[in-house]
Amino acid sequence: MTAYFQGLVLPGAGERPRVAELRRPEVGPGQVRVRVRAAGVCHSDLSMVNGTIRPSYPLVLGHEAAGEVVEVGANVTRAAVGDHVVLNWQPACRTCWFCEQGEPWLCSTSSGVASLENGVTLDGVPVHVALGLGAFAEQVVAPEKAVIRVPQSLPLEKAALLSCGVLTGAGAVRNTAQVGAGESVVVIGLGGVGLSVVAAARAAGAAQVIAVDVTEAKKGLAEAAGATDFVVSSDALSKDIRGRTSGRGADHAFECVGRAATIRAAWRATRRGGKVTIVGMGSNDDLVSLSALDIFSSARTLRSSVYGSADPDLEIPRLADDVLTGRLTLDHLITDRIPLSAIPSAFDQMTRGEGARSLVTL
Ligand code: APR
Ligand code: ZN
């Protein structure tokens, strides 16, 4: 194995990422080296480029990925060389108050770690890796708790999608909102995350899944994911949704964009007593305004879903099984297969709201 590998480096917020030759770190005790085979381009990567989230720079981007373990450090027990693994960008410590409460997605040790240094260097200078991974790269060195083994029979392209978008979307439906059979669901924003919400809501038995995006371009993808209705977003959205839900509004709305305006739209699309689940990650200065009377009289619940309110160690293997047995189809999510060098164009495409997931194959 050579001392260098290729990865996509973002020099600073607002700059153009570029492919660079990075020097690989040693694998320390309790760590593993993963040869990344597939990585999805997620909106959270774009949020690090456009400054919505502010990690440290220079930064190796990427966090939704899967690959093969090629080296293990001393005392590693969770994985062996040759294992196929999904990467977990928020591995729970299992000892903090939240982990002990059974809420590992809120782990106080790993939450909010947008980037860290793990020994990767560029021209002798340390670079940070996004969400402890930096998975837009040929290899990743991470603690063993950040890898989750999956069956060799699961294609690594599909395994990669489980690591962020699918776990987030499916978890929001199953764990956070607990959508039940026969319920009506509105999904606002149909990227990789929103389309995963659509598919999971149908799989949970929702009778009606109304998919919403800004143009007709997402209609085909929404229907492929299982949407029963498709609506182009407008000022008349809540009226349109009420018209499709016996005048009441939907039992559930999922916001999968990450903006105050769409959070308000999700709120207004929901019936009295309904549940509004915020899946999108917005910025700190985008404020949502709701009237005090409306909050009281609508009796709605508004809750965010961080990493699908899931324990990835338990749910990634379940999702892998769902894919292998055909209960969960992911084929429609992959709309492009690209090399590392094409990720900046994939960000441009995402900014225009096109496609579902661009998948980097390595
Ligand atoms: N109304 C409806 N849809 C919208 C609106 C709007 N006002 N604005 C944007 N969208 C749509 C876009 O057209 C796009 O189809 O939201 C979708 C967002 O998809 P992606 O950019 O592919 O994002 P994705 O990776 O799915 O992530 C969505 O979840 O995890 C978070 O950080 C992530 O906030 C992001 C969100
Ligand atoms: Zn992501």
Coordinates of C-alpha atoms and ligand atoms in Angstrom, one line a residue:
M1 CA 0.0 0.0 0.0
T2 CA 1.5 3.4 -0.9
A3 CA 1.8 6.2 1.6
Y4 CA -0.6 8.4 -0.4
F5 CA -4.3 8.3 -1.4
Q6 CA -6.7 10.6 -3.2
G7 CA -9.3 12.6 -1.4
L8 CA -11.5 15.6 -2.0
V9 CA -10.3 18.6 -0.1
L10 CA -12.2 21.8 0.7
P11 CA -9.6 24.6 1.3
G12 CA -12.1 26.9 3.1
A13 CA -15.8 27.9 3.2
G14 CA -17.1 29.1 -0.1
E15 CA -14.1 27.7 -2.0
R16 CA -14.1 25.0 -4.7
P17 CA -13.2 21.6 -3.4
R18 CA -10.4 19.8 -5.3
V19 CA -8.9 16.3 -5.5
A20 CA -5.6 16.1 -3.7
E21 CA -2.9 13.5 -2.9
L22 CA -3.1 13.0 0.8
R23 CA -0.7 11.3 3.1
R24 CA -2.3 8.4 5.0
P25 CA -2.1 8.2 8.8
E26 CA -1.0 5.1 10.7
V27 CA -3.7 2.9 12.1
G28 CA -3.5 3.3 15.9
P29 CA -4.9 1.0 18.6
G30 CA -8.7 0.6 18.3
Q31 CA -8.7 2.0 14.8
V32 CA -9.4 0.5 11.4
R33 CA -8.5 1.5 7.8
V34 CA -11.3 1.2 5.3
R35 CA -10.8 1.2 1.6
V36 CA -13.8 3.3 0.6
R37 CA -15.7 1.8 -2.4
A38 CA -18.8 4.0 -2.6
A39 CA -19.8 7.4 -1.1
G40 CA -23.0 9.3 -1.5
V41 CA -23.1 13.1 -2.0
C42 CA -25.4 14.4 0.8
H43 CA -26.7 17.9 1.3
S44 CA -24.7 18.1 4.6
D45 CA -21.5 18.0 2.5
L46 CA -22.8 20.9 0.5
S47 CA -23.7 22.7 3.7
M48 CA -20.0 22.5 4.7
V49 CA -19.0 24.1 1.3
N50 CA -21.5 26.9 1.3
G51 CA -21.0 27.8 5.0
T52 CA -24.4 26.6 6.4
I53 CA -22.3 24.5 8.8
R54 CA -18.8 25.7 9.7
P55 CA -16.3 22.9 10.4
S56 CA -12.5 23.5 10.4
Y57 CA -10.6 23.7 7.2
P58 CA -8.8 22.5 5.1
L59 CA -11.2 19.6 5.2
V60 CA -11.6 16.2 3.5
L61 CA -15.4 16.1 2.7
G62 CA -17.7 13.1 2.7
H63 CA -19.5 11.0 5.4
E64 CA -22.1 8.7 3.7
A65 CA -20.0 5.7 2.6
A66 CA -19.1 2.0 2.7
G67 CA -16.1 0.0 1.9
E68 CA -13.8 -2.9 2.9
V69 CA -11.6 -3.1 6.0
V70 CA -8.0 -3.4 4.9
E71 CA -6.1 -2.9 8.2
V72 CA -6.9 -3.1 11.9
G73 CA -5.0 -1.7 14.8
A74 CA -4.3 -3.4 18.2
N75 CA -7.3 -4.5 20.3
V76 CA -9.8 -4.2 17.5
T77 CA -12.7 -6.6 17.9
R78 CA -15.6 -5.2 15.9
A79 CA -14.1 -5.8 12.4
A80 CA -11.5 -7.8 10.6
V81 CA -9.6 -7.4 7.4
G82 CA -11.9 -8.2 4.5
D83 CA -15.1 -7.2 6.2
H84 CA -17.6 -5.0 4.3
V85 CA -18.6 -2.1 6.5
V86 CA -20.9 1.0 6.5
L87 CA -19.3 4.1 8.1
N88 CA -21.1 5.8 11.0
W89 CA -20.5 9.5 11.2
Q90 CA -21.7 9.8 14.8
P91 CA -20.5 6.7 16.7
A92 CA -21.9 6.7 20.2
C93 CA -19.6 6.6 23.2
R94 CA -22.0 4.3 25.1
T95 CA -21.0 5.9 28.4
C96 CA -22.5 9.4 28.5
W97 CA -25.8 10.3 30.1
F98 CA -27.6 10.3 26.7
C99 CA -26.2 6.9 25.6
E100 CA -27.1 5.4 29.0
Q101 CA -30.7 6.8 28.5
G102 CA -30.9 4.9 25.3
E103 CA -30.6 7.9 23.0
P104 CA -27.2 7.3 21.3
W105 CA -28.1 9.7 18.5
L106 CA -27.7 12.5 21.1
C107 CA -24.4 11.2 22.4
S108 CA -22.6 14.1 24.1
T109 CA -19.2 12.9 23.1
S110 CA -19.8 12.6 19.4
S111 CA -22.6 15.1 18.7
G112 CA -21.6 18.3 17.0
V113 CA -18.2 17.1 16.0
A114 CA -18.3 18.6 12.5
S115 CA -14.6 17.8 11.8
L116 CA -11.4 16.6 13.5
E117 CA -7.8 15.9 12.8
N118 CA -6.9 12.2 12.5
G119 CA -3.4 12.3 11.1
V120 CA -4.1 12.9 7.4
T121 CA -1.8 15.5 5.9
L122 CA -1.6 17.5 2.7
D123 CA 1.9 18.7 1.7
G124 CA 3.0 18.2 5.3
V125 CA 0.1 20.2 6.8
P126 CA -2.6 18.5 8.9
V127 CA -6.1 18.5 7.3
H128 CA -9.4 17.9 9.1
V129 CA -11.8 15.1 8.1
A130 CA -15.5 15.8 7.9
L131 CA -17.6 14.2 10.7
G132 CA -14.6 12.2 11.8
L133 CA -14.5 10.4 8.5
G134 CA -13.6 12.4 5.3
A135 CA -15.1 9.7 3.2
F136 CA -14.7 11.3 -0.3
A137 CA -11.4 9.6 -0.3
E138 CA -9.9 6.3 -1.3
Q139 CA -9.4 5.4 2.4
V140 CA -10.6 6.4 5.8
V141 CA -8.9 5.7 9.2
A142 CA -11.5 5.8 12.0
P143 CA -12.2 4.3 15.4
E144 CA -13.6 0.8 15.2
K145 CA -16.9 2.0 16.7
A146 CA -17.4 4.0 13.4
V147 CA -17.7 0.9 11.3
I148 CA -20.7 -1.4 11.1
R149 CA -20.4 -4.8 9.4
V150 CA -22.8 -5.7 6.6
P151 CA -23.2 -8.9 4.6
Q152 CA -20.8 -9.3 1.7
S153 CA -23.9 -10.0 -0.5
L154 CA -25.1 -6.4 -0.1
P155 CA -23.6 -4.3 -2.9
L156 CA -21.4 -1.6 -1.4
E157 CA -23.1 1.1 -3.5
K158 CA -26.4 0.3 -1.6
A159 CA -24.6 -0.1 1.7
A160 CA -23.2 3.5 1.3
L161 CA -26.6 5.0 1.1
L162 CA -27.7 3.3 4.3
S163 CA -25.0 5.2 6.2
C164 CA -26.7 8.6 6.1
G165 CA -29.7 9.4 3.9
V166 CA -31.5 6.1 4.2
L167 CA -31.0 5.7 7.9
T168 CA -32.0 9.3 8.5
G169 CA -35.1 9.0 6.4
A170 CA -36.2 5.6 7.5
G171 CA -35.4 6.4 11.2
A172 CA -37.5 9.7 11.0
V173 CA -40.5 7.6 9.9
R174 CA -40.1 4.6 12.1
N175 CA -38.5 6.0 15.3
T176 CA -39.2 9.7 15.5
A177 CA -42.7 10.1 14.1
Q178 CA -43.7 6.4 14.3
V179 CA -45.9 6.6 11.3
G180 CA -48.8 4.0 11.5
A181 CA -50.8 2.1 9.0
G182 CA -53.5 4.1 7.3
E183 CA -52.0 7.5 8.2
S184 CA -51.5 10.4 5.8
V185 CA -48.0 11.9 5.3
V186 CA -46.6 15.0 3.6
V187 CA -42.9 15.0 2.7
I188 CA -41.4 18.4 1.7
G189 CA -38.0 18.2 -0.2
L190 CA -37.3 15.1 -2.3
G191 CA -33.5 14.7 -2.3
G192 CA -31.9 11.4 -1.1
V193 CA -33.3 12.0 2.4
G194 CA -36.9 13.0 1.5
L195 CA -37.2 10.1 -1.0
S196 CA -36.1 7.8 1.8
V197 CA -38.8 9.2 4.0
V198 CA -41.4 8.6 1.2
A199 CA -40.3 5.0 0.8
A200 CA -40.2 4.3 4.5
A201 CA -43.7 5.9 5.0
R202 CA -45.2 3.6 2.4
A203 CA -43.4 0.6 3.9
A204 CA -44.9 1.6 7.3
G205 CA -48.4 1.3 5.7
A206 CA -49.2 5.0 5.3
A207 CA -52.3 5.2 3.1
Q208 CA -51.3 8.5 1.5
V209 CA -47.8 9.9 0.9
I210 CA -47.9 13.4 -0.6
A211 CA -44.5 14.3 -2.0
V212 CA -43.6 18.0 -2.4
D213 CA -40.8 19.7 -4.2
V214 CA -40.2 22.9 -6.1
T215 CA -40.6 21.6 -9.7
E216 CA -42.2 18.8 -11.6
A217 CA -38.8 17.3 -12.2
K218 CA -39.0 15.2 -9.0
K219 CA -42.4 13.7 -9.8
G220 CA -41.0 10.5 -11.4
L221 CA -38.6 9.9 -8.5
A222 CA -41.3 10.5 -6.0
E223 CA -43.6 7.9 -7.6
A224 CA -40.7 5.4 -7.9
A225 CA -40.2 5.8 -4.1
G226 CA -43.9 5.1 -3.5
A227 CA -45.6 8.5 -3.3
T228 CA -49.4 8.5 -3.9
D229 CA -49.5 12.2 -4.7
F230 CA -47.1 14.8 -6.0
V231 CA -47.5 18.5 -5.5
V232 CA -45.3 21.4 -6.6
S233 CA -44.7 23.7 -3.7
S234 CA -46.4 27.1 -3.7
D235 CA -48.0 29.6 -1.4
A236 CA -51.2 27.5 -1.7
L237 CA -49.5 24.4 -0.4
S238 CA -51.5 24.0 2.9
K239 CA -54.8 24.6 1.1
D240 CA -53.8 22.0 -1.5
I241 CA -52.8 19.5 1.2
R242 CA -56.1 20.0 3.1
G243 CA -58.0 19.4 -0.2
R244 CA -56.3 16.0 -0.4
T245 CA -56.9 15.1 3.3
S246 CA -60.6 15.6 3.9
G247 CA -60.1 19.2 4.7
R248 CA -58.0 18.5 7.8
G249 CA -54.3 18.5 6.9
A250 CA -52.0 15.4 7.1
D251 CA -51.4 13.3 10.1
H252 CA -47.6 13.8 9.6
A253 CA -45.4 16.2 7.8
F254 CA -41.6 15.7 7.3
E255 CA -39.4 18.7 6.4
C256 CA -36.4 17.4 4.4
V257 CA -34.9 20.7 3.2
G258 CA -33.5 22.5 6.2
R259 CA -35.1 26.0 6.0
A260 CA -37.4 28.0 8.2
A261 CA -39.9 28.6 5.3
T262 CA -40.3 24.8 4.7
I263 CA -40.6 24.1 8.4
R264 CA -43.5 26.6 8.5
A265 CA -45.0 24.9 5.4
A266 CA -44.7 21.5 7.1
W267 CA -46.4 23.0 10.2
R268 CA -49.3 24.3 8.2
A269 CA -49.7 21.1 6.1
T270 CA -50.4 19.1 9.3
R271 CA -53.8 18.6 10.9
R272 CA -54.7 19.6 14.4
G273 CA -52.9 17.3 16.7
G274 CA -50.6 16.1 13.9
K275 CA -46.9 15.6 14.1
V276 CA -44.3 17.7 12.3
T277 CA -40.9 16.1 12.0
I278 CA -37.8 18.2 11.1
V279 CA -35.2 16.2 9.2
G280 CA -33.4 18.9 7.3
M281 CA -30.5 20.7 9.0
G282 CA -30.8 24.4 8.6
S283 CA -28.6 27.3 9.6
N284 CA -28.3 29.1 13.0
D285 CA -29.6 32.4 11.7
D286 CA -32.8 31.2 9.8
L287 CA -35.6 31.8 12.3
V288 CA -39.0 30.1 12.3
S289 CA -41.9 32.2 13.4
L290 CA -45.2 30.7 14.7
S291 CA -47.9 32.5 16.6
A292 CA -48.4 31.6 20.3
L293 CA -52.1 31.1 19.7
D294 CA -51.4 28.8 16.7
I295 CA -49.0 26.7 18.7
F296 CA -51.6 26.3 21.5
S297 CA -54.7 25.8 19.5
S298 CA -53.2 23.5 16.8
A299 CA -52.1 21.0 19.4
R300 CA -49.4 19.8 17.0
T301 CA -46.1 18.2 18.0
L302 CA -42.9 19.6 16.4
R303 CA -39.8 17.4 16.8
S304 CA -36.5 17.1 15.1
S305 CA -35.1 13.8 14.0
V306 CA -31.3 13.7 14.5
Y307 CA -29.7 10.8 12.6
G308 CA -33.2 9.1 12.5
S309 CA -33.4 8.9 16.3
A310 CA -31.6 5.6 15.6
D311 CA -28.9 3.4 17.0
P312 CA -27.0 2.8 13.8
D313 CA -25.3 -0.3 15.3
L314 CA -28.8 -1.9 15.5
E315 CA -30.5 -0.3 12.5
I316 CA -27.9 -0.5 9.8
P317 CA -27.9 -4.3 9.9
R318 CA -31.7 -4.3 9.9
L319 CA -31.8 -2.0 6.9
A320 CA -29.2 -4.1 5.1
D321 CA -31.5 -7.1 5.6
D322 CA -34.5 -5.1 4.3
V323 CA -32.6 -4.4 1.1
L324 CA -31.4 -8.0 0.7
T325 CA -34.9 -9.4 1.2
G326 CA -36.5 -6.8 -1.1
R327 CA -38.5 -4.9 1.6
L328 CA -36.5 -1.8 0.8
T329 CA -35.6 -0.8 -2.7
L330 CA -32.8 1.8 -3.2
D331 CA -32.2 1.6 -7.0
H332 CA -34.2 4.7 -7.7
L333 CA -32.1 6.8 -5.3
I334 CA -28.9 6.5 -7.3
T335 CA -29.3 9.0 -10.2
D336 CA -25.6 9.4 -11.1
R337 CA -22.3 7.4 -10.6
I338 CA -19.4 9.7 -10.6
P339 CA -15.6 9.9 -9.9
L340 CA -14.2 12.0 -7.0
S341 CA -13.3 14.8 -9.5
A342 CA -17.0 15.3 -10.4
I343 CA -18.3 16.0 -6.9
P344 CA -18.1 19.8 -7.3
S345 CA -20.5 19.5 -10.3
A346 CA -22.7 17.2 -8.2
F347 CA -22.9 20.0 -5.7
D348 CA -23.9 22.4 -8.5
Q349 CA -26.6 19.9 -9.5
M350 CA -27.8 19.6 -5.9
T351 CA -27.9 23.4 -5.5
R352 CA -30.3 23.4 -8.6
G353 CA -32.4 20.7 -6.9
E354 CA -31.7 18.1 -9.5
G355 CA -31.4 14.3 -9.1
A356 CA -31.5 12.2 -5.9
R357 CA -28.1 10.8 -4.9
S358 CA -24.9 11.1 -6.9
L359 CA -22.8 8.2 -5.9
V360 CA -19.0 8.4 -6.0
T361 CA -17.5 5.0 -7.0
L362 CA -13.9 4.5 -5.9
Ligands
APR1 N1 -40.1 23.3 -1.1 C1 -40.0 22.0 -1.4 N2 -38.8 21.4 -1.7 C2 -37.7 22.2 -1.7 C3 -37.7 23.5 -1.4 C4 -39.0 24.1 -1.1 N3 -39.1 25.4 -0.7 N4 -36.5 24.0 -1.4 C5 -35.7 23.0 -1.8 N5 -36.4 21.9 -2.0 C6 -36.0 20.5 -2.4 C7 -34.9 20.5 -3.5 O1 -35.4 20.8 -4.8 C8 -34.3 19.1 -3.3 O2 -35.1 18.2 -4.2 O3 -35.4 19.8 -1.3 C9 -34.6 18.8 -1.9 C10 -33.3 18.7 -1.0 O4 -32.6 17.6 -1.5 P1 -31.0 17.5 -1.4 O5 -30.4 18.8 -1.7 O6 -30.6 16.3 -2.3 O7 -30.7 17.2 0.1 P2 -30.7 15.8 1.0 O8 -29.3 15.2 0.9 O9 -31.9 15.0 0.7 O10 -30.8 16.4 2.5 C11 -31.9 17.1 2.9 O11 -31.6 16.7 5.2 O12 -29.9 15.7 6.4 C12 -30.4 16.9 6.0 O13 -28.5 18.4 5.7 C13 -29.5 17.7 5.0 O14 -30.8 19.7 5.2 C14 -30.5 18.6 4.4 C15 -31.7 17.7 4.2
ZN2 ZN -25.5 13.1 5.3

